Structure formats: C-alpha cells, structure tokens
CSV table of C-alpha atoms and ligand atoms in Angstrom, one decimal:
chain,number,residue,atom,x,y,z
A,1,UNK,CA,0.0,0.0,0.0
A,2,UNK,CA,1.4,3.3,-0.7
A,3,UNK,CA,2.5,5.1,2.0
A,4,UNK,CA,0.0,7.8,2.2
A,5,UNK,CA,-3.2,5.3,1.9
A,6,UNK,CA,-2.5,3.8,5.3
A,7,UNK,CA,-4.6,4.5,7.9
A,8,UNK,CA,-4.6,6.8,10.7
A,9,UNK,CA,-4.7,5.2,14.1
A,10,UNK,CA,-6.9,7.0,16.8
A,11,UNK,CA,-6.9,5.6,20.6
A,12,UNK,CA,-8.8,6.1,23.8
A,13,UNK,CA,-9.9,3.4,26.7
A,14,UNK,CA,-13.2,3.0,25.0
A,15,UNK,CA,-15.8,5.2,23.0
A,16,UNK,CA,-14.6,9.0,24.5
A,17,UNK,CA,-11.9,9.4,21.8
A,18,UNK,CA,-15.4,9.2,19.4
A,19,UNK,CA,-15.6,12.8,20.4
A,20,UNK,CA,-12.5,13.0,18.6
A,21,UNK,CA,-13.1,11.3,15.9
A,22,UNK,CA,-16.1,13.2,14.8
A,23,UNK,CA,-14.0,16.5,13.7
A,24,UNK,CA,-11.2,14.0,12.5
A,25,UNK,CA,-14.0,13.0,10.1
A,26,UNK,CA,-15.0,16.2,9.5
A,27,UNK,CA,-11.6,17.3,8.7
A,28,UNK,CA,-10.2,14.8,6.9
A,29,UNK,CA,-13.3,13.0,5.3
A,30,UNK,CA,-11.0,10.9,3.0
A,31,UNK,CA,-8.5,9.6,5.6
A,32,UNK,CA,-9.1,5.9,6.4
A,33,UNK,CA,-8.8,5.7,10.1
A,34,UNK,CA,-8.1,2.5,12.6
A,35,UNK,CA,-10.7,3.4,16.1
A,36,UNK,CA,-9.4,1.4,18.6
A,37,UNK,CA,-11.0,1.8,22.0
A,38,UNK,CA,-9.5,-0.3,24.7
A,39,UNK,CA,-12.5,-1.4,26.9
A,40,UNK,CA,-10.4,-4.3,28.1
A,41,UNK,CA,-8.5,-2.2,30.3
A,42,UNK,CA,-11.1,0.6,30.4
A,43,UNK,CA,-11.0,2.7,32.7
A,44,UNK,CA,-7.5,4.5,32.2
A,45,UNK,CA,-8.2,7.3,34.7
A,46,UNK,CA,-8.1,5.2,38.3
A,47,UNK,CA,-4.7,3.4,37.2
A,48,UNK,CA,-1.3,4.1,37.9
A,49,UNK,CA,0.6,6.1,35.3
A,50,UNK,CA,3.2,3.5,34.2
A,51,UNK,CA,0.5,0.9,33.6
A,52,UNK,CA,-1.5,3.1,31.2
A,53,UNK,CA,2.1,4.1,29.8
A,54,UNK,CA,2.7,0.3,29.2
A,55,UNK,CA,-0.8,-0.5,27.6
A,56,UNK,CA,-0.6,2.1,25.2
A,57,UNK,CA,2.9,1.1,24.1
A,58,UNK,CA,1.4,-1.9,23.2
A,59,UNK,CA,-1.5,-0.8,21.7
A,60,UNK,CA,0.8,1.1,19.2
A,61,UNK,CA,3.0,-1.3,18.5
A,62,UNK,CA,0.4,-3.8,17.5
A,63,UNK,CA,-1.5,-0.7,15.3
A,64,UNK,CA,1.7,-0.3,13.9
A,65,UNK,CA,2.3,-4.1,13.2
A,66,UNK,CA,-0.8,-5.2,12.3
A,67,UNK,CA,-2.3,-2.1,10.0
A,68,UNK,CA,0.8,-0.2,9.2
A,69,UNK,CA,-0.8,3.3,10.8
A,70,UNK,CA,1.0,6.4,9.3
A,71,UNK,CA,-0.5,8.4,12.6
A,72,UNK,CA,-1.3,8.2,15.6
A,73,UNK,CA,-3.9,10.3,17.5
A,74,UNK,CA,-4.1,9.6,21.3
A,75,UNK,CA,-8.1,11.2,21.9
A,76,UNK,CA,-7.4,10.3,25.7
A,77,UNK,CA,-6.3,12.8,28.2
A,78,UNK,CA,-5.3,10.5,30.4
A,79,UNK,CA,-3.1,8.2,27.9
A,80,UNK,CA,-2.0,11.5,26.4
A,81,UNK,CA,-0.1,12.5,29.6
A,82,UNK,CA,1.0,8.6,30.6
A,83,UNK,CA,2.1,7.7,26.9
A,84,UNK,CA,2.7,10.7,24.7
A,85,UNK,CA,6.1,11.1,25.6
A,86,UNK,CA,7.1,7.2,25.6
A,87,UNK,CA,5.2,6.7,22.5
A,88,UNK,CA,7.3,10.0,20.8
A,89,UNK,CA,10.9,8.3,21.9
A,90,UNK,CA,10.1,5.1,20.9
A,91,UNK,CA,8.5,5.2,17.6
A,92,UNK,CA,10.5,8.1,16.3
A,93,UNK,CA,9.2,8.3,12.2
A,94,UNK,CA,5.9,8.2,13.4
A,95,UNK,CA,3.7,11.6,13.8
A,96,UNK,CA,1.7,11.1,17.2
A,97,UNK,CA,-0.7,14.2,18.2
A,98,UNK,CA,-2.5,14.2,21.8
A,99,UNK,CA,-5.2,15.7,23.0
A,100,UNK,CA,-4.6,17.6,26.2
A,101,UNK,CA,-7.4,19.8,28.4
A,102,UNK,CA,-8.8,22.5,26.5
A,103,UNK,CA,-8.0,25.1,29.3
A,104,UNK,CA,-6.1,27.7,27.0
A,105,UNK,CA,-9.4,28.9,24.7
A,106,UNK,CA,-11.2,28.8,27.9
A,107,UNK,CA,-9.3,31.5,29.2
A,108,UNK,CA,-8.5,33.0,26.6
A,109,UNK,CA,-12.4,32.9,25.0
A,110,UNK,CA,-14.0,34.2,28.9
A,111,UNK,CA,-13.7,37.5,28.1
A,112,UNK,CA,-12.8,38.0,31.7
A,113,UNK,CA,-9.8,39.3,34.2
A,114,UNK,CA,-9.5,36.3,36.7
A,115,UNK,CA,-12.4,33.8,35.1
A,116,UNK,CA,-12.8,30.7,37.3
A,117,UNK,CA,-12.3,27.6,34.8
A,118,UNK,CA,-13.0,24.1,36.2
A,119,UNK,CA,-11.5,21.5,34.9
A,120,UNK,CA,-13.1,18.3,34.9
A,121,UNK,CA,-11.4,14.8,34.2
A,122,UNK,CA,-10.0,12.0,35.7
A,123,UNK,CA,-8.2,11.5,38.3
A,124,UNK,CA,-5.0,10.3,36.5
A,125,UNK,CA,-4.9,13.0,34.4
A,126,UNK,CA,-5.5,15.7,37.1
A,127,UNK,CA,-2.4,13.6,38.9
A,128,UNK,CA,0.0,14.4,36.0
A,129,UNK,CA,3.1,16.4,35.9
A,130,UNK,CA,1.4,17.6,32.1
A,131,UNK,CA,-1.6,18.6,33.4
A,132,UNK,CA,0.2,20.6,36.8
A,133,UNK,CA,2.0,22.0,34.3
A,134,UNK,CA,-0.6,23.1,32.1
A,135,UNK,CA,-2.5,24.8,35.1
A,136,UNK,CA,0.0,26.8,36.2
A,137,UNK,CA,1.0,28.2,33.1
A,138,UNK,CA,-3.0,30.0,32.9
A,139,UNK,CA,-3.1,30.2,36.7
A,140,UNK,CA,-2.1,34.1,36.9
A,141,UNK,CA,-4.6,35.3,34.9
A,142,UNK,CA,-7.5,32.9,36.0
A,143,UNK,CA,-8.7,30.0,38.9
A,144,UNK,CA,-8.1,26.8,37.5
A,145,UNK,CA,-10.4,25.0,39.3
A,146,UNK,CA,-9.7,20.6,39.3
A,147,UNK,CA,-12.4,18.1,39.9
A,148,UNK,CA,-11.6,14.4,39.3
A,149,UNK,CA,-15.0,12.9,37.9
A,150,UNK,CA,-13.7,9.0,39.5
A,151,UNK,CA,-16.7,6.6,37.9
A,152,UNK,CA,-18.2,9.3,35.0
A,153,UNK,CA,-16.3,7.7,32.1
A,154,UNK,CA,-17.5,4.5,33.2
A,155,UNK,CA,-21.2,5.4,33.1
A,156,UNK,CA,-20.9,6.9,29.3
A,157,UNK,CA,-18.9,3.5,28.7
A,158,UNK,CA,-21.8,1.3,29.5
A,159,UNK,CA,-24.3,4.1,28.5
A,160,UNK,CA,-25.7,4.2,31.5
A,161,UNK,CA,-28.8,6.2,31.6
A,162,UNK,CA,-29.2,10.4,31.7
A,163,UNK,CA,-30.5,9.7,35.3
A,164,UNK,CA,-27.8,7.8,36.7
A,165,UNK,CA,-25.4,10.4,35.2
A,166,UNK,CA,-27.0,13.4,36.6
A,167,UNK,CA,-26.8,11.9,39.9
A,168,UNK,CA,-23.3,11.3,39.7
A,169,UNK,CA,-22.5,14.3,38.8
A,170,UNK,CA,-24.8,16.2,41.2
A,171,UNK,CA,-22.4,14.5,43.6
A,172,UNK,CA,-19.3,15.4,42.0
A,173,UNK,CA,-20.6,19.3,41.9
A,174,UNK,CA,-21.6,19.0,45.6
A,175,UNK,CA,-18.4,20.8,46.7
A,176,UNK,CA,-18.6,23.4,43.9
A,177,UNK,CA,-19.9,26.8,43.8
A,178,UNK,CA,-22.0,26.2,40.8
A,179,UNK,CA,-22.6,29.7,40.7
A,180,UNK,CA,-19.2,31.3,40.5
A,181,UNK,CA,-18.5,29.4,37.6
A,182,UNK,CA,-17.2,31.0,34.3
A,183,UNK,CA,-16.3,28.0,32.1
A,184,UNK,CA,-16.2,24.3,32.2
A,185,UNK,CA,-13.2,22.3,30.4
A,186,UNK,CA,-14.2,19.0,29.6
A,187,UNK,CA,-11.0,17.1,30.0
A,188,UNK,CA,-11.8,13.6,29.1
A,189,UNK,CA,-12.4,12.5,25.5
A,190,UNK,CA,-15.8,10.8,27.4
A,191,UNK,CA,-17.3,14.1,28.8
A,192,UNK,CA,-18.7,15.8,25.6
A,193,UNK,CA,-20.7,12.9,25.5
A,194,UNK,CA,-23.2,14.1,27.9
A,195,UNK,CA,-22.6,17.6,27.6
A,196,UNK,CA,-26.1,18.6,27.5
A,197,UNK,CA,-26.1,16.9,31.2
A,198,UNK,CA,-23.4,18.6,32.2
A,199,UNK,CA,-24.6,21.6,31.0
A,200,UNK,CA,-28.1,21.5,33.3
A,201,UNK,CA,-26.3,22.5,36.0
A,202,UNK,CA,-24.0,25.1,34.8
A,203,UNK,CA,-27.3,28.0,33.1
A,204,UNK,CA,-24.3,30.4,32.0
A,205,UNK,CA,-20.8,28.9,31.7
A,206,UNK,CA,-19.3,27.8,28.8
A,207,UNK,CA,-18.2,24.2,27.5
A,208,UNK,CA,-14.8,23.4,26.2
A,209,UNK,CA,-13.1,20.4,25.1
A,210,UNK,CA,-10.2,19.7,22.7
A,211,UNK,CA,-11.5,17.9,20.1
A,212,UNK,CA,-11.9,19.9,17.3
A,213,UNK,CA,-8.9,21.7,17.9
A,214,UNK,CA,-6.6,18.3,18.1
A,215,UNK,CA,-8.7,17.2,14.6
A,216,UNK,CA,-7.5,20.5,13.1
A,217,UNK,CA,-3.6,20.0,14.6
A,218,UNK,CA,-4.0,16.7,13.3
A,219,UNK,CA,-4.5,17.6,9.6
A,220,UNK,CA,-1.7,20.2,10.0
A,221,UNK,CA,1.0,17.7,11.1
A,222,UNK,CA,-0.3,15.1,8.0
A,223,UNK,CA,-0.1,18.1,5.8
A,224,UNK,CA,3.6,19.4,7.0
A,225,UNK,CA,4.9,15.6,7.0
A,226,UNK,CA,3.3,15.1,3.5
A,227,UNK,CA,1.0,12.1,4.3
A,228,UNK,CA,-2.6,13.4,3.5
A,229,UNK,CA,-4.3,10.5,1.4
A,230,UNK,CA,-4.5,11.2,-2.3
A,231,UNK,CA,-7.9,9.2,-2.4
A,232,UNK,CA,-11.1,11.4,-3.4
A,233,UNK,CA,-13.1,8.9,-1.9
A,234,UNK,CA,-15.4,8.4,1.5
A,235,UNK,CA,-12.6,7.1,4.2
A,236,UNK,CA,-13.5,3.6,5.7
A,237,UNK,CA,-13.9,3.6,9.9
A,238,UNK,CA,-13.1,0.6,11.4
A,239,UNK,CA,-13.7,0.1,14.7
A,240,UNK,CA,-11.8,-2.1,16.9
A,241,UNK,CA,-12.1,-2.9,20.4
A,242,UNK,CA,-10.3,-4.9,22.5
A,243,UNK,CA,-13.3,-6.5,24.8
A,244,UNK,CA,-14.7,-8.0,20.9
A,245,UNK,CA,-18.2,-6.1,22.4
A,246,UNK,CA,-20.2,-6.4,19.0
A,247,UNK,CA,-22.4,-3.2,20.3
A,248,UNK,CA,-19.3,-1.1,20.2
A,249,UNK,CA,-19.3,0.1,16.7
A,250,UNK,CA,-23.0,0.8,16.9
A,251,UNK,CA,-22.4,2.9,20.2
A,252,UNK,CA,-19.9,4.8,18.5
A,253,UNK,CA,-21.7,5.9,15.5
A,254,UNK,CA,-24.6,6.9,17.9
A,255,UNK,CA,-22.3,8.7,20.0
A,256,UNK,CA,-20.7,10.7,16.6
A,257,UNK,CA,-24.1,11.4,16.0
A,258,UNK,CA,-24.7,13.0,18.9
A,259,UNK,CA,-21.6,15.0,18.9
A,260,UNK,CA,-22.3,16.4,15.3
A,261,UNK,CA,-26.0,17.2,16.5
A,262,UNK,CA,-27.9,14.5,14.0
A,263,UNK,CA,-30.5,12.8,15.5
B,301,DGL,N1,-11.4,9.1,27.7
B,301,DGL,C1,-10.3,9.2,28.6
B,301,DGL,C2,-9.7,10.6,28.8
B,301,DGL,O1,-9.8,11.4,27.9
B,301,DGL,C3,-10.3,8.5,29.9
B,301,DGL,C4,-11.4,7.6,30.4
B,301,DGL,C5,-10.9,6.5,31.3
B,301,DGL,O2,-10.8,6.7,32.5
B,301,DGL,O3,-10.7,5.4,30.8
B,301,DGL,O4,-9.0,10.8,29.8
C-alpha cells in the first residue's frame, strides 16, 4: 500500500476518543482511520501512570504491526499525559498528536480578568506532571479550578442512563460553587458525551473540550509531514475494540451522531 493510503490510528480506553473522531472525520473525510478503544482495560483514569504508559505502548506497537498506521492520534487525556512522551521516543518516524485539556481557549475565550475555569477529568490526568504543568502556566490570569469525575467515564462506557449520570455528577458538583463558575473544560475525550447533562447545571458557563482543535492539529501535522491520502473517496472507519463487544461500533456511530447534533 502506498504510504500515504494507510490508515490513521486513533486511541482512547473505549468510545470517548469518538468525540475526537467526529472532527477528525469532518476534517479529513478521506483519511481511512483504525478506532481502537480499549474497553479491556477501560478505565485508564483510576490506574497508575506506568500501567497506562505500558498499555498504550502496546496498543501502538500492535496498530503499527498489524495495519501499518501512518499516525497516531491519542483522543485520551489520560493516555496523552502517561504515553505521549514514551510513545514519541520510541517510535520516532511516526507523527503522534494528543489531546490535552482545552483550558487555553477557555481563558482566553472568557472575556474575563481572573475567570474561574473548572476543569473536569479523571483522576489520573488531574495527577499528572502535564496537566500541573498546564494549570500553572494559565493560573495568573484565571482560577483553575480541578475536579476528578472518578466513575463518570465508566457510566458513558456502558451508557448508563441520563438519570444515573446526573446523579453522579450532582455528587461530583456537591463541593462546587456552581454559581461562581465561568467556564467548564471538559477534559476527558468521554465528557462531551453528555454535555447537555453537564450543562443543566452550569445555566451560563461555557463548555470546552479539545476535540476539534486536536482534529485540526492533526490535519496540520499530515499536511507538513506530507502524508494526507491522495484518495477522493469516502474514508473507511473501522472500529476495533479490545473486549470483541459487537455493540461497540454501533455505540460509536450513535455517540458521533450525537456529537455532530444529528439525530
Ligand atoms: N477518555 C479518557 C480521557 O480522555 C479516559 C477515560 C478512562 O478513565 O478510561 O481521559
């Protein structure tokens, strides 16, 4: 296969990184892409960094091996600061974008002095040197505020229903000031899945997650490497999974729905 047909690998602990995918799509409608959500080992966020390190090592040597990827695209927060750096330094030729919290257009878009952001995701990520990082860099011009969501990912994974979600969360906000709230960074691939949930309990703040904006880096980092398909044809989505859960492409296509705002 020429080298410039091969697919595009995208990752994520199960159907989140579909939040992703959607504006990969959009973006790059001819690109053949390799989904692979690992519900085997799902969730990443309540492990220890090296383990999620290790398991997505091996995801991406086996995507490599198995469907010759010319990309990778890690549409996990969590994997993205456990692997991102391993996965650079040890597979050198290959381009491999991550999606990290979306807190700098949050800030930036507030159109405030010293907005309050929270910063919602899991409790791995919100562990992370990349993410510490990350806050302190906005931290003098706004309150980064960080609340690990422990069990949320799992209820979107098994599509649990709105009810059960709302009552997590209305647990997870208990220690919030709701009010003082400016904007809301969803910082797991899994959030914007139910962002009309979260979005009942915040009337004004603003959503953000990092989706589109890793979709669009994406297409830049094909386009400077020289690797965009030549095909003018419909790209092919196959979804793998590593639990073999025959609903999981079905959920997915639902879930891209939803994120596009087709019924
Ligand atoms: N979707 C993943 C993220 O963006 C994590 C979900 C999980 O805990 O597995 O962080």
């Amino acid at each position: 296969m020429s080298d410039i047909r091969r697919p595009i690998a995208v990752i994520d602990s199960g159907l989140g990184g579909v939040s992703v995918l959607a504006y990969l799509i959009e973006q790059m409608p001819n690109e053949d892409i390799v989904y692979f959500g690992d519900t085997l080992n799902a969730p990443y966020g309540s492990k220890a960094q090296e383990t999620v390190k290790n398991i997505t090592l091996a995801n991406l040597r086996m995507l490599i091996d198995k469907y010759s990827v010319k990309a990778l695209v890690i549409a996990c927060n969590t994997a993205t600061g456990a692997a991102a750096s391993a996965c650079r330094e040890t597979f050198t030729d290959l381009p491999i974008i991550g999606i990290e919290p979306a807190i700098k257009p949050a800030v930036l878009k507030s159109g405030k002095d010293n907005p309050n952001i929270l910063v919602m995701a899991t409790p791995l990520t919100l562990a992370q040197e990349k993410f510490t990082s990350l806050a302190e860099k906005y931290n003098p011009n706004s309150s980064i505020i960080a609340l690990p969501c422990p069990g949320l990912s799992e209820l979107i994974e098994r599509n649990a229903d709105d009810s059960e979600i709302r009552s997590l969360l209305g647990e997870l906000f208990s220690s919030i000031d709701i009010m003082s709230i400016d904007s809301i960074v969803l910082g797991c691939t899994h959030y914007p899945l139910v962002a009309d949930i979260i979005k009942e309990f915040f009337k004004d703040a603003s959503l953000y997650d990092g989706g589109k904006g890793t979709a669009i880096q994406t297409k830049r980092r094909l386009e400077e490497c020289g690797i965009c398909t030549d095909f003018d044809k419909k790209g092919n989505i196959l979804f793998l999974n590593s639990a073999n859960d025959p609903e999981f492409e079905n959920s997915a296509r639902k879930y891209i729905k939803k994120i596009k705002g087709e019924k």
